[in-house]
Short mmCIF file of N, CA and C in Angstrom, two decimals:
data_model
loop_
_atom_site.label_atom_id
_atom_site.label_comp_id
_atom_site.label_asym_id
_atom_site.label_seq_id
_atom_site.Cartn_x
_atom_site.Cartn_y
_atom_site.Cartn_z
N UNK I 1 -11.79 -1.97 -7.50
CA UNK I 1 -11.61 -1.63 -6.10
C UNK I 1 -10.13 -1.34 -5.91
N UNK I 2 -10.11 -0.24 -5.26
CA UNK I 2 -8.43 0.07 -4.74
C UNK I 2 -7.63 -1.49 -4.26
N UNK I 3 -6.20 -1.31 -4.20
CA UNK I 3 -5.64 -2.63 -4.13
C UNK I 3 -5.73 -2.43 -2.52
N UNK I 4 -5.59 -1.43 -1.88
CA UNK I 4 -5.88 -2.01 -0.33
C UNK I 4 -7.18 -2.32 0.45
N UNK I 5 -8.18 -2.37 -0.63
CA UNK I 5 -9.56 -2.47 -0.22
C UNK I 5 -9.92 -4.28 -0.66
N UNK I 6 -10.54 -4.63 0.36
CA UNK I 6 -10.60 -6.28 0.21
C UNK I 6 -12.26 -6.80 0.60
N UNK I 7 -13.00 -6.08 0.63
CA UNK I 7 -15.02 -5.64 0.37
C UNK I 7 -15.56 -5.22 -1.23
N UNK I 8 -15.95 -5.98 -1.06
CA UNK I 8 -16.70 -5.16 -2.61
C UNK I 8 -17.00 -3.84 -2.42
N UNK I 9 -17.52 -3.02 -3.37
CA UNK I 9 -18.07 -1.51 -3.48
C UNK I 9 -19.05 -1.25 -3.59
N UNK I 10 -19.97 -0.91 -2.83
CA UNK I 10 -21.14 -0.50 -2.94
C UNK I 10 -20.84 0.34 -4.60
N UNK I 11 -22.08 0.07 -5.27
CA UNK I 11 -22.81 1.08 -6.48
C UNK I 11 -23.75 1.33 -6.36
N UNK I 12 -24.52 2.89 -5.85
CA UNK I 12 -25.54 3.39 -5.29
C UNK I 12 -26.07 3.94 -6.39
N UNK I 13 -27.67 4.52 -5.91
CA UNK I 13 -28.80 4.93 -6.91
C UNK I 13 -28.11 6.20 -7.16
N UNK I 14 -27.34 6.86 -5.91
CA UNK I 14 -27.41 8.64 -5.45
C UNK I 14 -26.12 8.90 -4.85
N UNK I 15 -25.70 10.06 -5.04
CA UNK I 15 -24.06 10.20 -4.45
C UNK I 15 -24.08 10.54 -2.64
N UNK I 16 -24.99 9.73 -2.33
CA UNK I 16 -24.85 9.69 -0.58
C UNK I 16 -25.22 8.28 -0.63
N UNK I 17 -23.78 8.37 1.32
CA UNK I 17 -24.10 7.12 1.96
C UNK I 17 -24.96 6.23 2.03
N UNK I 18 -26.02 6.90 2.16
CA UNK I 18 -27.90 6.14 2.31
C UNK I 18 -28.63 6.12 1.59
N UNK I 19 -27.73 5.89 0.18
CA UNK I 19 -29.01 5.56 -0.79
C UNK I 19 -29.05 4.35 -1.09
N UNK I 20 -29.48 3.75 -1.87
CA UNK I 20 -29.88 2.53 -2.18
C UNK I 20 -28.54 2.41 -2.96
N UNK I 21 -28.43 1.00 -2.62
CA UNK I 21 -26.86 -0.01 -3.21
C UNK I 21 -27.56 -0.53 -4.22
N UNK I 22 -27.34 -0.34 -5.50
CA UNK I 22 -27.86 -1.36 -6.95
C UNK I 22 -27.25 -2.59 -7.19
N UNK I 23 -25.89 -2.33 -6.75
CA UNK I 23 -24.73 -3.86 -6.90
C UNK I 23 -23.64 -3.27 -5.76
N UNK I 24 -23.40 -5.12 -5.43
CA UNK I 24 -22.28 -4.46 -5.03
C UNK I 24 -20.84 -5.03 -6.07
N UNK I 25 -20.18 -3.96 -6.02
CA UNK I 25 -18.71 -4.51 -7.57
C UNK I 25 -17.45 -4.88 -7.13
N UNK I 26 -17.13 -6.02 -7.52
CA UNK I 26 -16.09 -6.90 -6.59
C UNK I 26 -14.95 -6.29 -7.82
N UNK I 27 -13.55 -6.89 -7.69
CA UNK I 27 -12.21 -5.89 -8.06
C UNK I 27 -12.18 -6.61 -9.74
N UNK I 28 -11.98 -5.51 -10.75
CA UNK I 28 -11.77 -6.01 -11.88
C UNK I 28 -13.12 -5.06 -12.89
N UNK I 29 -13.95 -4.81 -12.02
CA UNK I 29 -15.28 -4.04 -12.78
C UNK I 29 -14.55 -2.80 -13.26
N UNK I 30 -15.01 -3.00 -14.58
CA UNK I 30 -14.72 -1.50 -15.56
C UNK I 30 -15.84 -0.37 -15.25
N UNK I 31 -15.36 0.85 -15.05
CA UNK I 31 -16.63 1.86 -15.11
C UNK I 31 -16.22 2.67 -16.75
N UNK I 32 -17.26 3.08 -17.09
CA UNK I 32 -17.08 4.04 -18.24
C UNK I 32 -17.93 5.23 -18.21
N UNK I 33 -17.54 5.87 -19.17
CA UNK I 33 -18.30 7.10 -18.70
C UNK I 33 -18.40 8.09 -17.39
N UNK I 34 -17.07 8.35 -16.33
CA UNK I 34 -16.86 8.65 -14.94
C UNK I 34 -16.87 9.93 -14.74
N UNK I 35 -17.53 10.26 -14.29
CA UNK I 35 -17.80 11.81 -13.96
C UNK I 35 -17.65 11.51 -12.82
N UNK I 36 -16.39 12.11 -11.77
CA UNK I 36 -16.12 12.46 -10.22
C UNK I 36 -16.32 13.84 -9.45
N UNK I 37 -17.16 14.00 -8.60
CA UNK I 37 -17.08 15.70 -8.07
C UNK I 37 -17.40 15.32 -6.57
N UNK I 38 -16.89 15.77 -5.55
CA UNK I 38 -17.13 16.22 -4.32
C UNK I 38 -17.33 14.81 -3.66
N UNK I 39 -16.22 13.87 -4.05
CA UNK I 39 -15.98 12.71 -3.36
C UNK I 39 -16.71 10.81 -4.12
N UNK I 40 -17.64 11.49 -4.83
CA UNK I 40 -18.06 10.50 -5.42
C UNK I 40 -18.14 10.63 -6.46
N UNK I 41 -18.17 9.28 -7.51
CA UNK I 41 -17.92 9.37 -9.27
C UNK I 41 -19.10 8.41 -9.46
N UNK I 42 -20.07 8.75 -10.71
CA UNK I 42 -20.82 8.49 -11.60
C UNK I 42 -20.24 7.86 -12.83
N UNK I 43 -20.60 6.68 -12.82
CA UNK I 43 -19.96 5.56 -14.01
C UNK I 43 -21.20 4.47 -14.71
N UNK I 44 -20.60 4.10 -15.46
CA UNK I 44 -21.62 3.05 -15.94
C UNK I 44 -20.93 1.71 -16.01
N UNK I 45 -21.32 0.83 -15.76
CA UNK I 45 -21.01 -1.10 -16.12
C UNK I 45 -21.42 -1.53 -16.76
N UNK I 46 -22.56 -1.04 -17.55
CA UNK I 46 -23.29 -2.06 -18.46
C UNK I 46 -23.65 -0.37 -19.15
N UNK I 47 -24.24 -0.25 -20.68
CA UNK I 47 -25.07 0.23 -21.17
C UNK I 47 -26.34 1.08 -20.83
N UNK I 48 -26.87 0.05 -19.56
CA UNK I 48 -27.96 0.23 -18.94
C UNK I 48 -28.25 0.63 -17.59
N UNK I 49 -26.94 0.44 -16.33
CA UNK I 49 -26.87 0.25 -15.44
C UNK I 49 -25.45 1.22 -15.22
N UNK I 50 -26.19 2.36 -14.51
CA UNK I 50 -25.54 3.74 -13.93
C UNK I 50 -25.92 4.00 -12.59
N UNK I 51 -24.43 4.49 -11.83
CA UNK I 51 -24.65 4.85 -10.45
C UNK I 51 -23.22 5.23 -9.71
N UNK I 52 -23.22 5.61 -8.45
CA UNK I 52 -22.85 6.42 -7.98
C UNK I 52 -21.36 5.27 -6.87
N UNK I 53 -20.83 5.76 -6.75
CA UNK I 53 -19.22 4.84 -5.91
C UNK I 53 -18.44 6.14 -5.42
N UNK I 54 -17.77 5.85 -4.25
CA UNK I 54 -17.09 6.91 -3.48
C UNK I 54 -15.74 6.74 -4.57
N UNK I 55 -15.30 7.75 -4.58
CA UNK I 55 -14.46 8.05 -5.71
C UNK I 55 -13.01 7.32 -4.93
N UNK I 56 -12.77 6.63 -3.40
CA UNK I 56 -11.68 5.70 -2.84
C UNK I 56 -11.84 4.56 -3.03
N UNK I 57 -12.59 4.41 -3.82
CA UNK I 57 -13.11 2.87 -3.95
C UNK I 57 -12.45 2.63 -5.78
N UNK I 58 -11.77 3.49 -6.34
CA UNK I 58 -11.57 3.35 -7.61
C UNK I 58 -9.81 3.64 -7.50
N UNK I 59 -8.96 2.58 -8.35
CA UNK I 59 -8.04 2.88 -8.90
C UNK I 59 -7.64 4.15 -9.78
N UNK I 60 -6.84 4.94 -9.60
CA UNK I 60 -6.64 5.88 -10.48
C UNK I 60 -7.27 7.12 -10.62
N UNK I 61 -7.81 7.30 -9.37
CA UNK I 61 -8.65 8.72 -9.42
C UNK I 61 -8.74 9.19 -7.72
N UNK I 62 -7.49 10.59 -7.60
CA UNK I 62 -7.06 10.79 -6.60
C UNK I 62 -8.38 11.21 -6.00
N UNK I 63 -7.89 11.77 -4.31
CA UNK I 63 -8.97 12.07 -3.68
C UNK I 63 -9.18 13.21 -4.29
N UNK I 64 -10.39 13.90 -4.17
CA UNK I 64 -11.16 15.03 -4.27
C UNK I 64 -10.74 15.65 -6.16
N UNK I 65 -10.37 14.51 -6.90
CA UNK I 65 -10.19 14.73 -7.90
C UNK I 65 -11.68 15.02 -8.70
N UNK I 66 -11.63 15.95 -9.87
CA UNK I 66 -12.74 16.40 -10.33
C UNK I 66 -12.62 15.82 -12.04
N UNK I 67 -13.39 14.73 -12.54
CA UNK I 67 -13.34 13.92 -13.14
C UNK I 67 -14.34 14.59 -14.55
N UNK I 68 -14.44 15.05 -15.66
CA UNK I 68 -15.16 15.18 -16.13
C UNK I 68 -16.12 14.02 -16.97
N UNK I 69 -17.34 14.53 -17.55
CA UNK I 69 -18.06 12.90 -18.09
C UNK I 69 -17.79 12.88 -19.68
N UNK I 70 -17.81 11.74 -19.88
CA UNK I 70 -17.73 11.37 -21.50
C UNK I 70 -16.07 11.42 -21.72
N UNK I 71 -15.44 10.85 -20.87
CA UNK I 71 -14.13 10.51 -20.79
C UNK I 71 -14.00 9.42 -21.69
N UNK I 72 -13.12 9.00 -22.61
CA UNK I 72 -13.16 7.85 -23.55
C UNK I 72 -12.51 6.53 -22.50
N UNK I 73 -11.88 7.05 -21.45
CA UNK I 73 -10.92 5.77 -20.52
C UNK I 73 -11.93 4.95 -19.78
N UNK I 74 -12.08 3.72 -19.15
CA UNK I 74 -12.09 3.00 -18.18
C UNK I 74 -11.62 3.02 -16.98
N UNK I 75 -12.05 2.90 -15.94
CA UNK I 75 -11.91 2.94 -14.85
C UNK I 75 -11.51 1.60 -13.73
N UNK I 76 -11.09 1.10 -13.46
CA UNK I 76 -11.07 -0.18 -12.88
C UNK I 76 -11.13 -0.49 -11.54
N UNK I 77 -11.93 -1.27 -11.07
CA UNK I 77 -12.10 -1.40 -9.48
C UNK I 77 -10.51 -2.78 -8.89
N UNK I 78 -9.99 -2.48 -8.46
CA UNK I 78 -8.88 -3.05 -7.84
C UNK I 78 -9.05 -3.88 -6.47
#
């Protein structure tokens, strides 16, 4: 989670507001695998468990930045 954000992060099924929340990810969660486009990024936490986070909710990945997938880095929620 960004350092001025003090809520956990929703991690959704779908890259809109109203989809279903799978977890919510408190500050310190690694994403891997981050594909970002048109405000929200696609990551994984586990192996098994993939989904969708507004791309302001992540350290290190400006706004409207376009993130490609199969990135070797980590991502970190602050």
């Amino acid at each position: 989670m960004a350092p001025w954000l003090r809520r956990p992060a929703d991690f959704r099924g779908a890259p809109a507001a109203d989809a279903a929340v799978l977890a919510r990810l408190e500050r310190g969660v690694l994403l891997s695998d981050l594909a970002c486009e048109g405000g929200w990024c696609h990551g994984r936490v586990k192996p098994d468990i993939s989904g969708y986070i507004r791309e302001t909710k992540l350290w290190g990945v400006y706004p409207d930045e376009t993130v490609g997938a199969g990135i070797p880095h980590r991502w970190a929620l602050w």
